[in-house]
């Protein structure tokens, strides 16, 4: 019995130390800055929208480079409205997106699968009429070349069918009237979260970013300091 308590204590202590190492690494690396590229061509507005747990990127629906409504179809939303100027993209764990509308609904099984690479992922899109800048919504201005790279990053995050179109997840109710879910590439984990995805998206198009962050507050720190 004493050995059992001893091993249980060692296991518990190890888990605590690993958690502290994870949180310490997250704090340290999220406070280290990947500097933005020099850019004098402020051509396309892009917004970073954060909340306490998640980060979205908000893009114009139509530019000379892409019309997102051609692939992220209005018909996949509840109302099928077409009068929108912006579209928000977020990537994350499929189980969390589809089964957890509030934190009170979060199941231990969903959380464990998400943490340890055991579930698939989804892209959540939401059409918007306007975007309000603020502390949790920061505007960037990208050059056409930078925006092309961001387009490629987002498109490479989406699974596609034989026709090259994103695969809509239709067997679930959306959050609102103008959003939809799509099958995504990649695995969610403690080390590659929805916020890591957004941070990598910023890196892909030459914007200021964290070295690494699993949390939204890392991105907020970079754009509020």
Coordinates of C-alpha atoms in Angstrom, one line a residue:
X1 CA 0.0 0.0 0.0
X2 CA 2.9 2.4 0.8
X3 CA 4.4 1.7 -2.6
X4 CA 1.0 2.5 -4.2
X5 CA 0.8 5.8 -2.4
X6 CA 4.4 6.5 -3.3
X7 CA 3.9 5.8 -7.0
X8 CA 0.6 7.7 -7.0
X9 CA 2.4 10.7 -5.5
X10 CA 5.2 10.5 -8.0
X11 CA 2.7 10.4 -10.9
X12 CA 0.7 13.3 -9.5
X13 CA 3.9 15.4 -9.0
X14 CA 5.1 14.5 -12.5
X15 CA 1.8 15.7 -14.0
X16 CA 2.0 19.0 -12.0
X17 CA 5.5 19.6 -13.2
X18 CA 4.5 18.9 -16.8
X19 CA 1.6 21.3 -16.5
X20 CA 3.9 24.0 -15.1
X21 CA 6.4 23.4 -17.9
X22 CA 3.6 23.6 -20.5
X23 CA 2.2 26.9 -19.1
X24 CA 5.6 28.4 -18.6
X25 CA 6.6 27.6 -22.1
X26 CA 3.4 29.0 -23.5
X27 CA 3.8 32.2 -21.5
X28 CA 7.5 32.6 -22.5
X29 CA 7.2 31.8 -26.2
X30 CA 4.0 33.8 -26.7
X31 CA 5.8 36.8 -25.4
X32 CA 8.6 36.4 -27.9
X33 CA 7.8 38.3 -31.1
X34 CA 8.1 37.2 -34.8
X35 CA 8.4 40.6 -36.4
X36 CA 6.2 41.7 -39.3
X37 CA 7.6 42.1 -42.7
X38 CA 8.2 45.6 -44.0
X39 CA 5.1 46.5 -46.0
X40 CA 4.3 49.8 -47.7
X41 CA 1.5 48.5 -49.9
X42 CA -1.6 48.6 -47.5
X43 CA -4.0 47.1 -49.9
X44 CA -6.3 44.6 -48.2
X45 CA -7.8 44.8 -44.7
X46 CA -7.7 41.8 -42.5
X47 CA -8.8 41.6 -38.8
X48 CA -7.7 39.5 -35.9
X49 CA -10.7 38.8 -33.6
X50 CA -10.0 37.2 -30.2
X51 CA -12.1 36.1 -27.2
X52 CA -10.8 34.5 -24.0
X53 CA -10.3 31.1 -25.7
X54 CA -10.3 31.5 -29.5
X55 CA -9.0 33.5 -32.4
X56 CA -10.6 34.1 -35.7
X57 CA -9.3 35.9 -38.8
X58 CA -11.8 38.1 -40.6
X59 CA -11.2 38.7 -44.3
X60 CA -13.1 40.6 -47.1
X61 CA -15.5 38.3 -49.0
X62 CA -14.4 39.7 -52.3
X63 CA -11.2 41.1 -53.6
X64 CA -9.4 41.0 -56.9
X65 CA -7.5 38.0 -55.7
X66 CA -10.4 35.8 -54.5
X67 CA -14.2 35.6 -54.0
X68 CA -14.6 33.4 -50.9
X69 CA -18.3 33.0 -51.6
X70 CA -17.4 30.8 -54.6
X71 CA -16.0 28.1 -52.3
X72 CA -17.5 28.9 -48.9
X73 CA -21.1 28.9 -50.3
X74 CA -23.8 31.1 -48.9
X75 CA -26.2 28.2 -49.5
X76 CA -24.4 26.3 -46.7
X77 CA -25.7 28.9 -44.2
X78 CA -29.1 28.8 -42.5
X79 CA -30.5 31.9 -44.2
X80 CA -28.5 31.8 -47.4
X81 CA -28.2 35.6 -47.4
X82 CA -25.6 37.0 -49.8
X83 CA -25.3 40.6 -48.7
X84 CA -22.0 40.4 -46.7
X85 CA -18.7 42.2 -46.8
X86 CA -16.6 40.0 -44.6
X87 CA -16.0 36.4 -43.7
X88 CA -14.4 35.0 -40.4
X89 CA -12.3 31.9 -40.4
X90 CA -11.4 29.8 -37.4
X91 CA -9.9 26.3 -37.2
X92 CA -10.3 23.9 -34.3
X93 CA -11.2 20.6 -32.8
X94 CA -14.3 19.1 -34.6
X95 CA -15.8 17.6 -31.4
X96 CA -15.4 20.8 -29.5
X97 CA -17.0 22.9 -32.4
X98 CA -19.9 20.6 -33.0
X99 CA -20.7 19.3 -29.5
X100 CA -19.8 22.2 -27.2
X101 CA -21.9 25.4 -27.6
X102 CA -21.0 26.6 -24.1
X103 CA -18.2 25.7 -21.7
X104 CA -20.8 24.2 -19.4
X105 CA -21.4 21.6 -22.2
X106 CA -17.8 20.6 -22.5
X107 CA -17.4 16.8 -22.0
X108 CA -14.2 15.3 -20.5
X109 CA -14.1 12.9 -23.4
X110 CA -14.1 15.7 -26.0
X111 CA -11.4 17.6 -24.1
X112 CA -9.1 14.6 -23.8
X113 CA -9.5 13.6 -27.4
X114 CA -8.7 17.2 -28.4
X115 CA -5.7 17.5 -26.2
X116 CA -4.0 14.3 -27.4
X117 CA -4.4 14.2 -31.2
X118 CA -7.3 11.8 -31.1
X119 CA -10.0 13.6 -33.0
X120 CA -10.5 15.4 -36.4
X121 CA -10.7 19.1 -37.0
X122 CA -13.1 21.6 -38.6
X123 CA -13.0 25.1 -40.0
X124 CA -15.8 27.4 -38.8
X125 CA -16.8 30.2 -41.1
X126 CA -19.1 33.1 -40.4
X127 CA -20.3 35.8 -42.8
X128 CA -20.4 39.4 -41.4
X129 CA -21.8 42.7 -42.6
X130 CA -19.3 44.9 -40.8
X131 CA -16.4 44.6 -38.4
X132 CA -15.9 46.8 -35.4
X133 CA -12.3 47.5 -34.3
X134 CA -11.5 47.4 -30.7
X135 CA -9.2 45.8 -28.0
X136 CA -10.2 42.3 -29.2
X137 CA -10.5 43.1 -32.9
X138 CA -7.3 44.5 -34.5
X139 CA -7.1 45.7 -38.1
X140 CA -4.1 44.8 -40.3
X141 CA -3.4 46.0 -43.8
X142 CA -1.8 43.4 -46.1
X143 CA -0.2 43.8 -49.5
X144 CA -1.6 41.7 -52.3
X145 CA 1.4 39.4 -52.1
X146 CA 0.9 38.8 -48.4
X147 CA -2.8 38.2 -48.9
X148 CA -2.1 35.6 -51.5
X149 CA 0.0 33.7 -48.9
X150 CA -2.8 33.9 -46.4
X151 CA -5.3 32.6 -49.0
X152 CA -3.0 29.6 -49.6
X153 CA -2.7 29.0 -45.9
X154 CA -6.5 28.9 -45.4
X155 CA -7.2 26.9 -48.5
X156 CA -4.5 24.3 -47.4
X157 CA -6.4 24.0 -44.0
X158 CA -9.6 22.8 -45.7
X159 CA -10.3 19.3 -46.9
X160 CA -11.8 19.3 -50.5
X161 CA -13.9 16.9 -52.6
X162 CA -13.0 15.5 -56.0
X163 CA -14.0 18.9 -57.5
X164 CA -11.6 20.8 -55.3
X165 CA -14.4 22.4 -53.2
X166 CA -14.4 22.5 -49.4
X167 CA -16.5 19.8 -47.8
X168 CA -19.3 21.3 -45.7
X169 CA -20.4 19.5 -42.5
X170 CA -24.1 19.5 -42.9
X171 CA -25.2 17.1 -40.2
X172 CA -25.1 19.7 -37.5
X173 CA -26.9 22.9 -36.6
X174 CA -24.7 26.1 -37.1
X175 CA -24.2 28.5 -34.3
X176 CA -26.2 31.3 -36.0
X177 CA -27.8 32.3 -39.3
X178 CA -24.7 33.1 -41.3
X179 CA -22.1 30.5 -40.4
X180 CA -21.1 27.0 -41.4
X181 CA -18.6 24.2 -40.7
X182 CA -16.2 22.5 -43.1
X183 CA -13.9 19.5 -42.8
X184 CA -10.4 20.5 -42.0
X185 CA -6.9 19.1 -42.3
X186 CA -4.6 18.7 -39.4
X187 CA -4.8 17.4 -35.8
X188 CA -5.7 19.5 -32.7
X189 CA -3.6 19.0 -29.6
X190 CA -2.3 20.8 -26.6
X191 CA 0.6 22.0 -28.8
X192 CA -1.5 22.9 -31.9
X193 CA -4.7 24.7 -30.9
X194 CA -7.1 27.0 -32.7
X195 CA -4.9 29.9 -31.6
X196 CA -1.7 28.2 -32.8
X197 CA -3.4 27.9 -36.2
X198 CA -4.3 31.6 -36.2
X199 CA -0.8 32.5 -35.1
X200 CA 0.7 30.3 -37.9
X201 CA -1.7 32.1 -40.4
X202 CA -0.2 35.4 -39.3
X203 CA 3.3 34.1 -39.8
X204 CA 2.4 32.8 -43.3
X205 CA 1.6 36.3 -44.5
X206 CA 4.4 38.2 -42.8
X207 CA 2.5 39.7 -39.9
X208 CA 3.6 40.1 -36.3
X209 CA 3.1 36.9 -34.3
X210 CA 4.2 34.9 -31.3
X211 CA 7.0 32.3 -31.6
X212 CA 4.4 29.9 -30.5
X213 CA 1.1 30.1 -28.5
X214 CA -1.7 27.7 -27.6
X215 CA -3.7 30.6 -26.1
X216 CA -5.6 33.6 -27.5
X217 CA -4.0 35.9 -25.0
X218 CA -0.6 35.4 -26.6
X219 CA -1.9 36.9 -29.8
X220 CA -3.6 39.7 -27.9
X221 CA -0.3 40.5 -26.1
X222 CA 1.5 40.9 -29.4
X223 CA -1.0 43.4 -30.7
X224 CA -1.7 45.3 -27.5
X225 CA 1.8 45.9 -26.3

